[in-house]
Amino acid sequence: MRSDLPEVRGSYRFDAPLGKTNWFGVGGNAEVLFKPEDTADLAHFLKYKPQNLPLTVIGVGSNLIVRDGGIEGVVIRLGRGFTDIQIEGDVLAAGAAAMDVHVANFAAEHGRAGLEFLSGIPGTIGGALAMNAGAYGRDMAAVLLRAEAVTPEGEIITLTLAEMHYAYRHYGGPTGLIFTRGWLQTTADDAQQITARIAEIKASREATQPIRERTGGSTFKNPDGAKAWELIDKAGCRGLQVSGAQMSELHCNFMINTGGATAADLENLGEEVCARVLAATGMSLEWEIRRIGRAK
């Protein structure tokens, strides 16, 4: 594959370990790990790559399980060239690799409100765009104006909010896109008041979520008319453990790696929780954590 890949300004790493690229700290290697220099570099790669080359896109891995057998083909990880944040008037523009919490804090420093909820989402803007991420009563659908993306053929395009076809924790727009930038609506407010609201969100998270553990955030989506954590609790799964993988005692919709868990342990624990919830409540849970790669 090495000789078939197009020349890029970014970097290729071959047989690259992925365990340190996700917050669970698990998973096999990527056949190739590609970090593009910028959007133009990414578009060039997609335009000239081998036609049937498998591609996988990852961010900071905050809501991700990489399976133990690794990932075939090229894993694309957006890095330093996609972290810029700018404000012009009431619009904030952020690169896909900008951390959600950094975007919220940047907006607060400039007296721009409406993005405080992002401080409660452990991920990047790219991931938020790709799944309509939300927290504390707001989501991307409430603030997004437009998004930039690169198509599988290497064309750089812009999508309006309507073209994203957002639903709860779901993006329903054109498939195969890699989001590179988002433009978000803000409103003017006192910087100290915005910062205080962000501090409240931080305090709430620290009190109710195992944020200092190796975790992947909310494991399952809330079903219609129900809360995933309540269903998990009702099924007796709070603290349920498979080897080093455990459903948190603090927040039972959070899965944690207590030490030494494999990706298979985490996934098996999640499937066991799904089975027990279905048996106890008749309701099906849908994974919110993304699972990628091959079993070992």
PDB file of C-alpha atoms in Angstrom:
ATOM      1  CA  MET A   1       0.000   0.000   0.000  1.00  0.00           C
ATOM      2  CA  ARG A   2       2.870   2.364   0.799  1.00  0.00           C
ATOM      3  CA  SER A   3       3.746   2.926  -2.856  1.00  0.00           C
ATOM      4  CA  ASP A   4       0.099   3.434  -3.861  1.00  0.00           C
ATOM      5  CA  LEU A   5      -0.588   6.318  -1.473  1.00  0.00           C
ATOM      6  CA  PRO A   6      -0.468   9.856  -2.895  1.00  0.00           C
ATOM      7  CA  GLU A   7       2.192  12.302  -1.765  1.00  0.00           C
ATOM      8  CA  VAL A   8       0.847  14.577   0.971  1.00  0.00           C
ATOM      9  CA  ARG A   9       2.069  17.486   3.068  1.00  0.00           C
ATOM     10  CA  GLY A  10       0.848  15.777   6.216  1.00  0.00           C
ATOM     11  CA  SER A  11       2.226  12.515   7.612  1.00  0.00           C
ATOM     12  CA  TYR A  12       1.748   8.767   7.215  1.00  0.00           C
ATOM     13  CA  ARG A  13       2.506   6.265   9.978  1.00  0.00           C
ATOM     14  CA  PHE A  14       2.431   2.560   9.169  1.00  0.00           C
ATOM     15  CA  ASP A  15       1.254  -0.127  11.611  1.00  0.00           C
ATOM     16  CA  ALA A  16       0.435   2.688  14.025  1.00  0.00           C
ATOM     17  CA  PRO A  17      -0.787   1.839  17.567  1.00  0.00           C
ATOM     18  CA  LEU A  18      -4.238   3.286  18.281  1.00  0.00           C
ATOM     19  CA  GLY A  19      -4.574   2.514  21.989  1.00  0.00           C
ATOM     20  CA  LYS A  20      -3.372   5.969  22.970  1.00  0.00           C
ATOM     21  CA  THR A  21      -5.674   7.732  20.490  1.00  0.00           C
ATOM     22  CA  ASN A  22      -8.862   6.905  22.410  1.00  0.00           C
ATOM     23  CA  TRP A  23      -9.916   7.597  25.961  1.00  0.00           C
ATOM     24  CA  PHE A  24     -10.502   3.948  26.853  1.00  0.00           C
ATOM     25  CA  GLY A  25      -6.862   3.244  26.010  1.00  0.00           C
ATOM     26  CA  VAL A  26      -7.614   0.083  24.044  1.00  0.00           C
ATOM     27  CA  GLY A  27      -7.411  -1.276  20.508  1.00  0.00           C
ATOM     28  CA  GLY A  28      -5.075  -2.642  17.877  1.00  0.00           C
ATOM     29  CA  ASN A  29      -3.023  -0.890  15.217  1.00  0.00           C
ATOM     30  CA  ALA A  30      -3.978   1.073  12.137  1.00  0.00           C
ATOM     31  CA  GLU A  31      -2.553  -0.303   8.916  1.00  0.00           C
ATOM     32  CA  VAL A  32      -1.855   3.354   8.042  1.00  0.00           C
ATOM     33  CA  LEU A  33      -2.476   6.467  10.151  1.00  0.00           C
ATOM     34  CA  PHE A  34      -2.752   9.676   8.072  1.00  0.00           C
ATOM     35  CA  LYS A  35      -2.677  13.154   9.617  1.00  0.00           C
ATOM     36  CA  PRO A  36      -3.425  15.740   6.918  1.00  0.00           C
ATOM     37  CA  GLU A  37      -1.778  19.163   7.104  1.00  0.00           C
ATOM     38  CA  ASP A  38      -5.001  21.041   6.330  1.00  0.00           C
ATOM     39  CA  THR A  39      -8.273  20.768   4.406  1.00  0.00           C
ATOM     40  CA  ALA A  40      -6.585  21.095   1.021  1.00  0.00           C
ATOM     41  CA  ASP A  41      -4.165  18.285   1.926  1.00  0.00           C
ATOM     42  CA  LEU A  42      -7.055  16.065   2.995  1.00  0.00           C
ATOM     43  CA  ALA A  43      -8.933  16.817  -0.245  1.00  0.00           C
ATOM     44  CA  HIS A  44      -5.818  15.997  -2.293  1.00  0.00           C
ATOM     45  CA  PHE A  45      -5.414  12.661  -0.504  1.00  0.00           C
ATOM     46  CA  LEU A  46      -9.048  11.696  -1.066  1.00  0.00           C
ATOM     47  CA  LYS A  47      -8.922  12.683  -4.721  1.00  0.00           C
ATOM     48  CA  TYR A  48      -5.802  10.643  -5.535  1.00  0.00           C
ATOM     49  CA  LYS A  49      -5.962   7.693  -3.121  1.00  0.00           C
ATOM     50  CA  PRO A  50      -6.496   4.138  -4.459  1.00  0.00           C
ATOM     51  CA  GLN A  51     -10.165   3.743  -5.331  1.00  0.00           C
ATOM     52  CA  ASN A  52     -11.085   0.853  -3.027  1.00  0.00           C
ATOM     53  CA  LEU A  53      -8.904   1.853  -0.082  1.00  0.00           C
ATOM     54  CA  PRO A  54     -10.787   1.406   3.238  1.00  0.00           C
ATOM     55  CA  LEU A  55     -10.983   4.688   5.202  1.00  0.00           C
ATOM     56  CA  THR A  56     -11.835   5.365   8.837  1.00  0.00           C
ATOM     57  CA  VAL A  57     -12.002   8.819  10.427  1.00  0.00           C
ATOM     58  CA  ILE A  58     -11.329   9.386  14.128  1.00  0.00           C
ATOM     59  CA  GLY A  59     -11.081  12.457  16.341  1.00  0.00           C
ATOM     60  CA  VAL A  60      -9.751  12.490  19.899  1.00  0.00           C
ATOM     61  CA  GLY A  61     -11.404   9.140  20.568  1.00  0.00           C
ATOM     62  CA  SER A  62     -13.580  10.350  23.437  1.00  0.00           C
ATOM     63  CA  ASN A  63     -16.606   8.315  22.345  1.00  0.00           C
ATOM     64  CA  LEU A  64     -14.879   5.434  20.604  1.00  0.00           C
ATOM     65  CA  ILE A  65     -13.934   1.778  21.019  1.00  0.00           C
ATOM     66  CA  VAL A  66     -11.181   0.593  18.668  1.00  0.00           C
ATOM     67  CA  ARG A  67     -11.405  -3.189  18.456  1.00  0.00           C
ATOM     68  CA  ASP A  68      -8.380  -5.288  19.380  1.00  0.00           C
ATOM     69  CA  GLY A  69      -7.624  -6.507  15.846  1.00  0.00           C
ATOM     70  CA  GLY A  70      -6.924  -2.972  14.616  1.00  0.00           C
ATOM     71  CA  ILE A  71      -8.207  -1.191  11.537  1.00  0.00           C
ATOM     72  CA  GLU A  72      -7.640  -2.118   7.906  1.00  0.00           C
ATOM     73  CA  GLY A  73      -6.671   0.552   5.384  1.00  0.00           C
ATOM     74  CA  VAL A  74      -6.103   4.192   6.302  1.00  0.00           C
ATOM     75  CA  VAL A  75      -7.211   5.844   9.521  1.00  0.00           C
ATOM     76  CA  ILE A  76      -7.531   9.622   9.101  1.00  0.00           C
ATOM     77  CA  ARG A  77      -7.014  11.744  12.183  1.00  0.00           C
ATOM     78  CA  LEU A  78      -7.416  15.502  11.943  1.00  0.00           C
ATOM     79  CA  GLY A  79      -4.843  17.360  14.037  1.00  0.00           C
ATOM     80  CA  ARG A  80      -3.124  20.686  14.488  1.00  0.00           C
ATOM     81  CA  GLY A  81      -4.177  22.147  11.146  1.00  0.00           C
ATOM     82  CA  PHE A  82      -7.853  21.858  12.128  1.00  0.00           C
ATOM     83  CA  THR A  83      -7.858  23.431  15.607  1.00  0.00           C
ATOM     84  CA  ASP A  84      -8.311  27.149  14.840  1.00  0.00           C
ATOM     85  CA  ILE A  85     -11.193  29.113  16.385  1.00  0.00           C
ATOM     86  CA  GLN A  86     -12.310  32.547  15.174  1.00  0.00           C
ATOM     87  CA  ILE A  87     -15.166  34.927  15.912  1.00  0.00           C
ATOM     88  CA  GLU A  88     -16.596  37.456  13.486  1.00  0.00           C
ATOM     89  CA  GLY A  89     -19.657  39.313  14.699  1.00  0.00           C
ATOM     90  CA  ASP A  90     -22.084  36.809  16.151  1.00  0.00           C
ATOM     91  CA  VAL A  91     -20.611  33.821  14.267  1.00  0.00           C
ATOM     92  CA  LEU A  92     -17.928  31.546  15.689  1.00  0.00           C
ATOM     93  CA  ALA A  93     -15.985  29.371  13.238  1.00  0.00           C
ATOM     94  CA  ALA A  94     -14.093  26.348  14.553  1.00  0.00           C
ATOM     95  CA  GLY A  95     -11.962  23.671  12.943  1.00  0.00           C
ATOM     96  CA  ALA A  96     -13.028  20.061  13.277  1.00  0.00           C
ATOM     97  CA  ALA A  97     -10.181  19.169  15.651  1.00  0.00           C
ATOM     98  CA  ALA A  98     -10.956  22.009  18.081  1.00  0.00           C
ATOM     99  CA  MET A  99     -12.010  20.572  21.438  1.00  0.00           C
ATOM    100  CA  ASP A 100     -15.613  21.360  22.325  1.00  0.00           C
ATOM    101  CA  VAL A 101     -14.638  22.738  25.729  1.00  0.00           C
ATOM    102  CA  HIS A 102     -12.033  25.034  24.138  1.00  0.00           C
ATOM    103  CA  VAL A 103     -14.687  26.411  21.794  1.00  0.00           C
ATOM    104  CA  ALA A 104     -17.035  27.097  24.718  1.00  0.00           C
ATOM    105  CA  ASN A 105     -14.276  28.844  26.679  1.00  0.00           C
ATOM    106  CA  PHE A 106     -13.127  30.865  23.651  1.00  0.00           C
ATOM    107  CA  ALA A 107     -16.670  32.095  23.101  1.00  0.00           C
ATOM    108  CA  ALA A 108     -16.983  33.014  26.782  1.00  0.00           C
ATOM    109  CA  GLU A 109     -13.747  35.018  26.712  1.00  0.00           C
ATOM    110  CA  HIS A 110     -15.177  37.070  23.843  1.00  0.00           C
ATOM    111  CA  GLY A 111     -18.566  37.606  25.510  1.00  0.00           C
ATOM    112  CA  ARG A 112     -20.408  35.251  23.169  1.00  0.00           C
ATOM    113  CA  ALA A 113     -23.117  33.028  24.631  1.00  0.00           C
ATOM    114  CA  GLY A 114     -25.036  29.987  23.413  1.00  0.00           C
ATOM    115  CA  LEU A 115     -22.195  27.480  23.248  1.00  0.00           C
ATOM    116  CA  GLU A 116     -21.828  26.749  26.965  1.00  0.00           C
ATOM    117  CA  PHE A 117     -23.294  23.262  26.457  1.00  0.00           C
ATOM    118  CA  LEU A 118     -20.206  22.319  24.455  1.00  0.00           C
ATOM    119  CA  SER A 119     -18.141  22.457  27.651  1.00  0.00           C
ATOM    120  CA  GLY A 120     -20.023  19.360  28.792  1.00  0.00           C
ATOM    121  CA  ILE A 121     -19.171  17.296  25.704  1.00  0.00           C
ATOM    122  CA  PRO A 122     -15.801  15.476  25.806  1.00  0.00           C
ATOM    123  CA  GLY A 123     -14.919  15.605  22.124  1.00  0.00           C
ATOM    124  CA  THR A 124     -14.190  17.783  19.112  1.00  0.00           C
ATOM    125  CA  ILE A 125     -16.276  19.948  16.811  1.00  0.00           C
ATOM    126  CA  GLY A 126     -15.858  17.412  13.993  1.00  0.00           C
ATOM    127  CA  GLY A 127     -17.378  14.675  16.121  1.00  0.00           C
ATOM    128  CA  ALA A 128     -20.117  17.013  17.293  1.00  0.00           C
ATOM    129  CA  LEU A 129     -21.003  17.848  13.688  1.00  0.00           C
ATOM    130  CA  ALA A 130     -21.017  14.183  12.675  1.00  0.00           C
ATOM    131  CA  MET A 131     -23.499  13.076  15.355  1.00  0.00           C
ATOM    132  CA  ASN A 132     -25.415  16.211  16.400  1.00  0.00           C
ATOM    133  CA  ALA A 133     -23.776  16.054  19.814  1.00  0.00           C
ATOM    134  CA  GLY A 134     -25.560  17.715  22.677  1.00  0.00           C
ATOM    135  CA  ALA A 135     -25.713  18.167  26.438  1.00  0.00           C
ATOM    136  CA  TYR A 136     -27.589  20.152  29.066  1.00  0.00           C
ATOM    137  CA  GLY A 137     -30.616  20.769  26.878  1.00  0.00           C
ATOM    138  CA  ARG A 138     -28.886  21.963  23.693  1.00  0.00           C
ATOM    139  CA  ASP A 139     -27.272  20.332  20.679  1.00  0.00           C
ATOM    140  CA  MET A 140     -25.499  21.251  17.462  1.00  0.00           C
ATOM    141  CA  ALA A 141     -28.802  21.558  15.630  1.00  0.00           C
ATOM    142  CA  ALA A 142     -29.630  24.540  17.849  1.00  0.00           C
ATOM    143  CA  VAL A 143     -26.489  26.525  16.971  1.00  0.00           C
ATOM    144  CA  LEU A 144     -25.113  25.333  13.627  1.00  0.00           C
ATOM    145  CA  LEU A 145     -25.294  27.697  10.656  1.00  0.00           C
ATOM    146  CA  ARG A 146     -23.249  25.714   8.150  1.00  0.00           C
ATOM    147  CA  ALA A 147     -20.505  23.112   7.979  1.00  0.00           C
ATOM    148  CA  GLU A 148     -17.555  22.499   5.686  1.00  0.00           C
ATOM    149  CA  ALA A 149     -16.762  18.950   4.623  1.00  0.00           C
ATOM    150  CA  VAL A 150     -14.706  17.001   2.100  1.00  0.00           C
ATOM    151  CA  THR A 151     -16.456  14.401  -0.063  1.00  0.00           C
ATOM    152  CA  PRO A 152     -15.035  10.913  -0.719  1.00  0.00           C
ATOM    153  CA  GLU A 153     -13.956  12.229  -4.152  1.00  0.00           C
ATOM    154  CA  GLY A 154     -11.952  15.090  -2.645  1.00  0.00           C
ATOM    155  CA  GLU A 155     -14.373  17.953  -3.270  1.00  0.00           C
ATOM    156  CA  ILE A 156     -14.625  20.620  -0.562  1.00  0.00           C
ATOM    157  CA  ILE A 157     -18.294  21.484   0.022  1.00  0.00           C
ATOM    158  CA  THR A 158     -20.450  23.491   2.432  1.00  0.00           C
ATOM    159  CA  LEU A 159     -23.721  22.219   3.911  1.00  0.00           C
ATOM    160  CA  THR A 160     -26.460  24.319   5.475  1.00  0.00           C
ATOM    161  CA  LEU A 161     -28.135  23.265   8.714  1.00  0.00           C
ATOM    162  CA  ALA A 162     -31.118  21.959   6.716  1.00  0.00           C
ATOM    163  CA  GLU A 163     -28.809  19.772   4.614  1.00  0.00           C
ATOM    164  CA  MET A 164     -27.425  18.104   7.769  1.00  0.00           C
ATOM    165  CA  HIS A 165     -30.850  16.494   8.432  1.00  0.00           C
ATOM    166  CA  TYR A 166     -30.231  16.398  12.148  1.00  0.00           C
ATOM    167  CA  ALA A 167     -32.273  14.343  14.612  1.00  0.00           C
ATOM    168  CA  TYR A 168     -31.520  13.340  18.203  1.00  0.00           C
ATOM    169  CA  ARG A 169     -27.800  12.418  18.260  1.00  0.00           C
ATOM    170  CA  HIS A 170     -28.024  11.711  14.559  1.00  0.00           C
ATOM    171  CA  TYR A 171     -26.713  13.179  11.305  1.00  0.00           C
ATOM    172  CA  GLY A 172     -28.765  12.179   8.267  1.00  0.00           C
ATOM    173  CA  GLY A 173     -27.098  14.149   5.473  1.00  0.00           C
ATOM    174  CA  PRO A 174     -24.867  12.953   2.622  1.00  0.00           C
ATOM    175  CA  THR A 175     -22.746   9.951   3.543  1.00  0.00           C
ATOM    176  CA  GLY A 176     -18.970   9.555   3.450  1.00  0.00           C
ATOM    177  CA  LEU A 177     -18.194  13.179   4.289  1.00  0.00           C
ATOM    178  CA  ILE A 178     -15.317  14.250   6.518  1.00  0.00           C
ATOM    179  CA  PHE A 179     -16.281  17.406   8.398  1.00  0.00           C
ATOM    180  CA  THR A 180     -13.503  19.965   8.626  1.00  0.00           C
ATOM    181  CA  ARG A 181     -15.140  23.136   9.994  1.00  0.00           C
ATOM    182  CA  GLY A 182     -18.333  24.500  11.506  1.00  0.00           C
ATOM    183  CA  TRP A 183     -19.886  27.962  11.786  1.00  0.00           C
ATOM    184  CA  LEU A 184     -21.941  28.425  14.961  1.00  0.00           C
ATOM    185  CA  GLN A 185     -24.459  31.082  15.993  1.00  0.00           C
ATOM    186  CA  THR A 186     -23.744  33.012  19.203  1.00  0.00           C
ATOM    187  CA  THR A 187     -25.334  35.903  21.079  1.00  0.00           C
ATOM    188  CA  ALA A 188     -23.795  38.710  23.121  1.00  0.00           C
ATOM    189  CA  ASP A 189     -23.664  38.350  26.916  1.00  0.00           C
ATOM    190  CA  ASP A 190     -21.498  39.264  29.888  1.00  0.00           C
ATOM    191  CA  ALA A 191     -18.293  37.197  29.817  1.00  0.00           C
ATOM    192  CA  GLN A 192     -18.352  36.584  33.565  1.00  0.00           C
ATOM    193  CA  GLN A 193     -21.904  35.267  33.446  1.00  0.00           C
ATOM    194  CA  ILE A 194     -21.058  32.927  30.560  1.00  0.00           C
ATOM    195  CA  THR A 195     -17.978  31.679  32.431  1.00  0.00           C
ATOM    196  CA  ALA A 196     -20.117  31.094  35.528  1.00  0.00           C
ATOM    197  CA  ARG A 197     -22.538  28.936  33.529  1.00  0.00           C
ATOM    198  CA  ILE A 198     -19.625  26.907  32.168  1.00  0.00           C
ATOM    199  CA  ALA A 199     -18.336  26.465  35.719  1.00  0.00           C
ATOM    200  CA  GLU A 200     -21.759  25.142  36.754  1.00  0.00           C
ATOM    201  CA  ILE A 201     -21.660  22.581  33.953  1.00  0.00           C
ATOM    202  CA  LYS A 202     -18.152  21.518  34.989  1.00  0.00           C
ATOM    203  CA  ALA A 203     -19.208  21.125  38.624  1.00  0.00           C
ATOM    204  CA  SER A 204     -22.266  19.114  37.587  1.00  0.00           C
ATOM    205  CA  ARG A 205     -20.176  16.782  35.441  1.00  0.00           C
ATOM    206  CA  GLU A 206     -17.612  16.224  38.182  1.00  0.00           C
ATOM    207  CA  ALA A 207     -20.365  15.410  40.691  1.00  0.00           C
ATOM    208  CA  THR A 208     -22.347  13.030  38.486  1.00  0.00           C
ATOM    209  CA  GLN A 209     -19.956  11.513  35.913  1.00  0.00           C
ATOM    210  CA  PRO A 210     -16.710   9.497  36.217  1.00  0.00           C
ATOM    211  CA  ILE A 211     -14.762  12.056  34.174  1.00  0.00           C
ATOM    212  CA  ARG A 212     -11.418  11.186  35.766  1.00  0.00           C
ATOM    213  CA  GLU A 213     -11.689   7.537  34.731  1.00  0.00           C
ATOM    214  CA  ARG A 214     -10.848   5.970  31.375  1.00  0.00           C
ATOM    215  CA  THR A 215     -14.318   6.287  29.924  1.00  0.00           C
ATOM    216  CA  GLY A 216     -16.098   6.998  26.652  1.00  0.00           C
ATOM    217  CA  GLY A 217     -18.915   9.229  27.844  1.00  0.00           C
ATOM    218  CA  SER A 218     -22.520   8.112  27.478  1.00  0.00           C
ATOM    219  CA  THR A 219     -22.514   4.507  26.305  1.00  0.00           C
ATOM    220  CA  PHE A 220     -26.096   4.318  25.039  1.00  0.00           C
ATOM    221  CA  LYS A 221     -28.538   6.810  23.549  1.00  0.00           C
ATOM    222  CA  ASN A 222     -31.689   7.689  25.467  1.00  0.00           C
ATOM    223  CA  PRO A 223     -34.616   5.760  23.920  1.00  0.00           C
ATOM    224  CA  ASP A 224     -37.768   7.727  23.118  1.00  0.00           C
ATOM    225  CA  GLY A 225     -39.500   8.637  26.349  1.00  0.00           C
ATOM    226  CA  ALA A 226     -36.885   7.049  28.596  1.00  0.00           C
ATOM    227  CA  LYS A 227     -33.428   7.598  30.053  1.00  0.00           C
ATOM    228  CA  ALA A 228     -30.758   5.021  29.351  1.00  0.00           C
ATOM    229  CA  TRP A 229     -29.246   5.218  32.834  1.00  0.00           C
ATOM    230  CA  GLU A 230     -32.603   4.542  34.487  1.00  0.00           C
ATOM    231  CA  LEU A 231     -33.154   1.460  32.323  1.00  0.00           C
ATOM    232  CA  ILE A 232     -29.631   0.220  33.066  1.00  0.00           C
ATOM    233  CA  ASP A 233     -30.157   0.775  36.786  1.00  0.00           C
ATOM    234  CA  LYS A 234     -33.539  -0.970  36.717  1.00  0.00           C
ATOM    235  CA  ALA A 235     -31.914  -3.988  35.025  1.00  0.00           C
ATOM    236  CA  GLY A 236     -29.398  -4.228  37.884  1.00  0.00           C
ATOM    237  CA  CYS A 237     -26.412  -3.260  35.756  1.00  0.00           C
ATOM    238  CA  ARG A 238     -24.963  -0.446  37.876  1.00  0.00           C
ATOM    239  CA  GLY A 239     -21.407  -1.585  38.619  1.00  0.00           C
ATOM    240  CA  LEU A 240     -21.719  -4.640  36.341  1.00  0.00           C
ATOM    241  CA  GLN A 241     -18.236  -5.808  35.352  1.00  0.00           C
ATOM    242  CA  VAL A 242     -16.629  -7.947  32.649  1.00  0.00           C
ATOM    243  CA  SER A 243     -12.918  -8.388  33.391  1.00  0.00           C
ATOM    244  CA  GLY A 244     -11.544  -4.816  33.575  1.00  0.00           C
ATOM    245  CA  ALA A 245     -14.624  -3.233  31.983  1.00  0.00           C
ATOM    246  CA  GLN A 246     -17.316  -1.867  34.302  1.00  0.00           C
ATOM    247  CA  MET A 247     -20.509   0.169  34.191  1.00  0.00           C
ATOM    248  CA  SER A 248     -19.778   3.079  36.504  1.00  0.00           C
ATOM    249  CA  GLU A 249     -21.227   3.079  40.015  1.00  0.00           C
ATOM    250  CA  LEU A 250     -21.441   6.895  39.807  1.00  0.00           C
ATOM    251  CA  HIS A 251     -23.288   7.082  36.456  1.00  0.00           C
ATOM    252  CA  CYS A 252     -24.367   3.706  35.166  1.00  0.00           C
ATOM    253  CA  ASN A 253     -24.598   4.808  31.500  1.00  0.00           C
ATOM    254  CA  PHE A 254     -20.841   5.406  31.595  1.00  0.00           C
ATOM    255  CA  MET A 255     -18.548   2.485  30.875  1.00  0.00           C
ATOM    256  CA  ILE A 256     -15.037   2.594  32.333  1.00  0.00           C
ATOM    257  CA  ASN A 257     -11.781   0.726  31.865  1.00  0.00           C
ATOM    258  CA  THR A 258     -10.759  -0.005  35.443  1.00  0.00           C
ATOM    259  CA  GLY A 259      -7.385  -1.252  34.209  1.00  0.00           C
ATOM    260  CA  GLY A 260      -6.410  -3.987  31.792  1.00  0.00           C
ATOM    261  CA  ALA A 261      -9.702  -4.165  29.903  1.00  0.00           C
ATOM    262  CA  THR A 262      -9.557  -5.055  26.231  1.00  0.00           C
ATOM    263  CA  ALA A 263     -11.851  -3.639  23.582  1.00  0.00           C
ATOM    264  CA  ALA A 264     -13.609  -7.014  23.558  1.00  0.00           C
ATOM    265  CA  ASP A 265     -14.251  -6.736  27.312  1.00  0.00           C
ATOM    266  CA  LEU A 266     -15.832  -3.309  26.853  1.00  0.00           C
ATOM    267  CA  GLU A 267     -17.968  -4.399  23.929  1.00  0.00           C
ATOM    268  CA  ASN A 268     -19.043  -7.628  25.641  1.00  0.00           C
ATOM    269  CA  LEU A 269     -20.053  -5.650  28.728  1.00  0.00           C
ATOM    270  CA  GLY A 270     -22.150  -3.311  26.597  1.00  0.00           C
ATOM    271  CA  GLU A 271     -23.895  -6.180  24.828  1.00  0.00           C
ATOM    272  CA  GLU A 272     -24.616  -7.840  28.184  1.00  0.00           C
ATOM    273  CA  VAL A 273     -26.171  -4.610  29.441  1.00  0.00           C
ATOM    274  CA  CYS A 274     -28.332  -4.422  26.294  1.00  0.00           C
ATOM    275  CA  ALA A 275     -29.527  -7.992  26.828  1.00  0.00           C
ATOM    276  CA  ARG A 276     -30.364  -7.433  30.496  1.00  0.00           C
ATOM    277  CA  VAL A 277     -32.195  -4.164  29.820  1.00  0.00           C
ATOM    278  CA  LEU A 278     -34.269  -5.800  27.087  1.00  0.00           C
ATOM    279  CA  ALA A 279     -35.144  -8.712  29.371  1.00  0.00           C
ATOM    280  CA  ALA A 280     -36.023  -6.464  32.321  1.00  0.00           C
ATOM    281  CA  THR A 281     -37.815  -3.610  30.572  1.00  0.00           C
ATOM    282  CA  GLY A 282     -38.671  -4.714  27.041  1.00  0.00           C
ATOM    283  CA  MET A 283     -36.737  -1.716  25.683  1.00  0.00           C
ATOM    284  CA  SER A 284     -33.756  -1.856  23.314  1.00  0.00           C
ATOM    285  CA  LEU A 285     -30.675   0.266  23.885  1.00  0.00           C
ATOM    286  CA  GLU A 286     -28.728   1.729  20.969  1.00  0.00           C
ATOM    287  CA  TRP A 287     -24.997   2.304  21.287  1.00  0.00           C
ATOM    288  CA  GLU A 288     -23.904   5.951  21.364  1.00  0.00           C
ATOM    289  CA  ILE A 289     -20.241   4.956  21.570  1.00  0.00           C
ATOM    290  CA  ARG A 290     -18.831   4.242  18.119  1.00  0.00           C
ATOM    291  CA  ARG A 291     -17.179   0.823  17.685  1.00  0.00           C
ATOM    292  CA  ILE A 292     -14.728   0.379  14.818  1.00  0.00           C
ATOM    293  CA  GLY A 293     -12.134  -2.085  13.548  1.00  0.00           C
ATOM    294  CA  ARG A 294     -11.761  -5.832  13.642  1.00  0.00           C
ATOM    295  CA  ALA A 295     -12.013  -8.283  16.533  1.00  0.00           C
ATOM    296  CA  LYS A 296      -8.698  -9.880  17.390  1.00  0.00           C
TER     297      LYS A 296
END
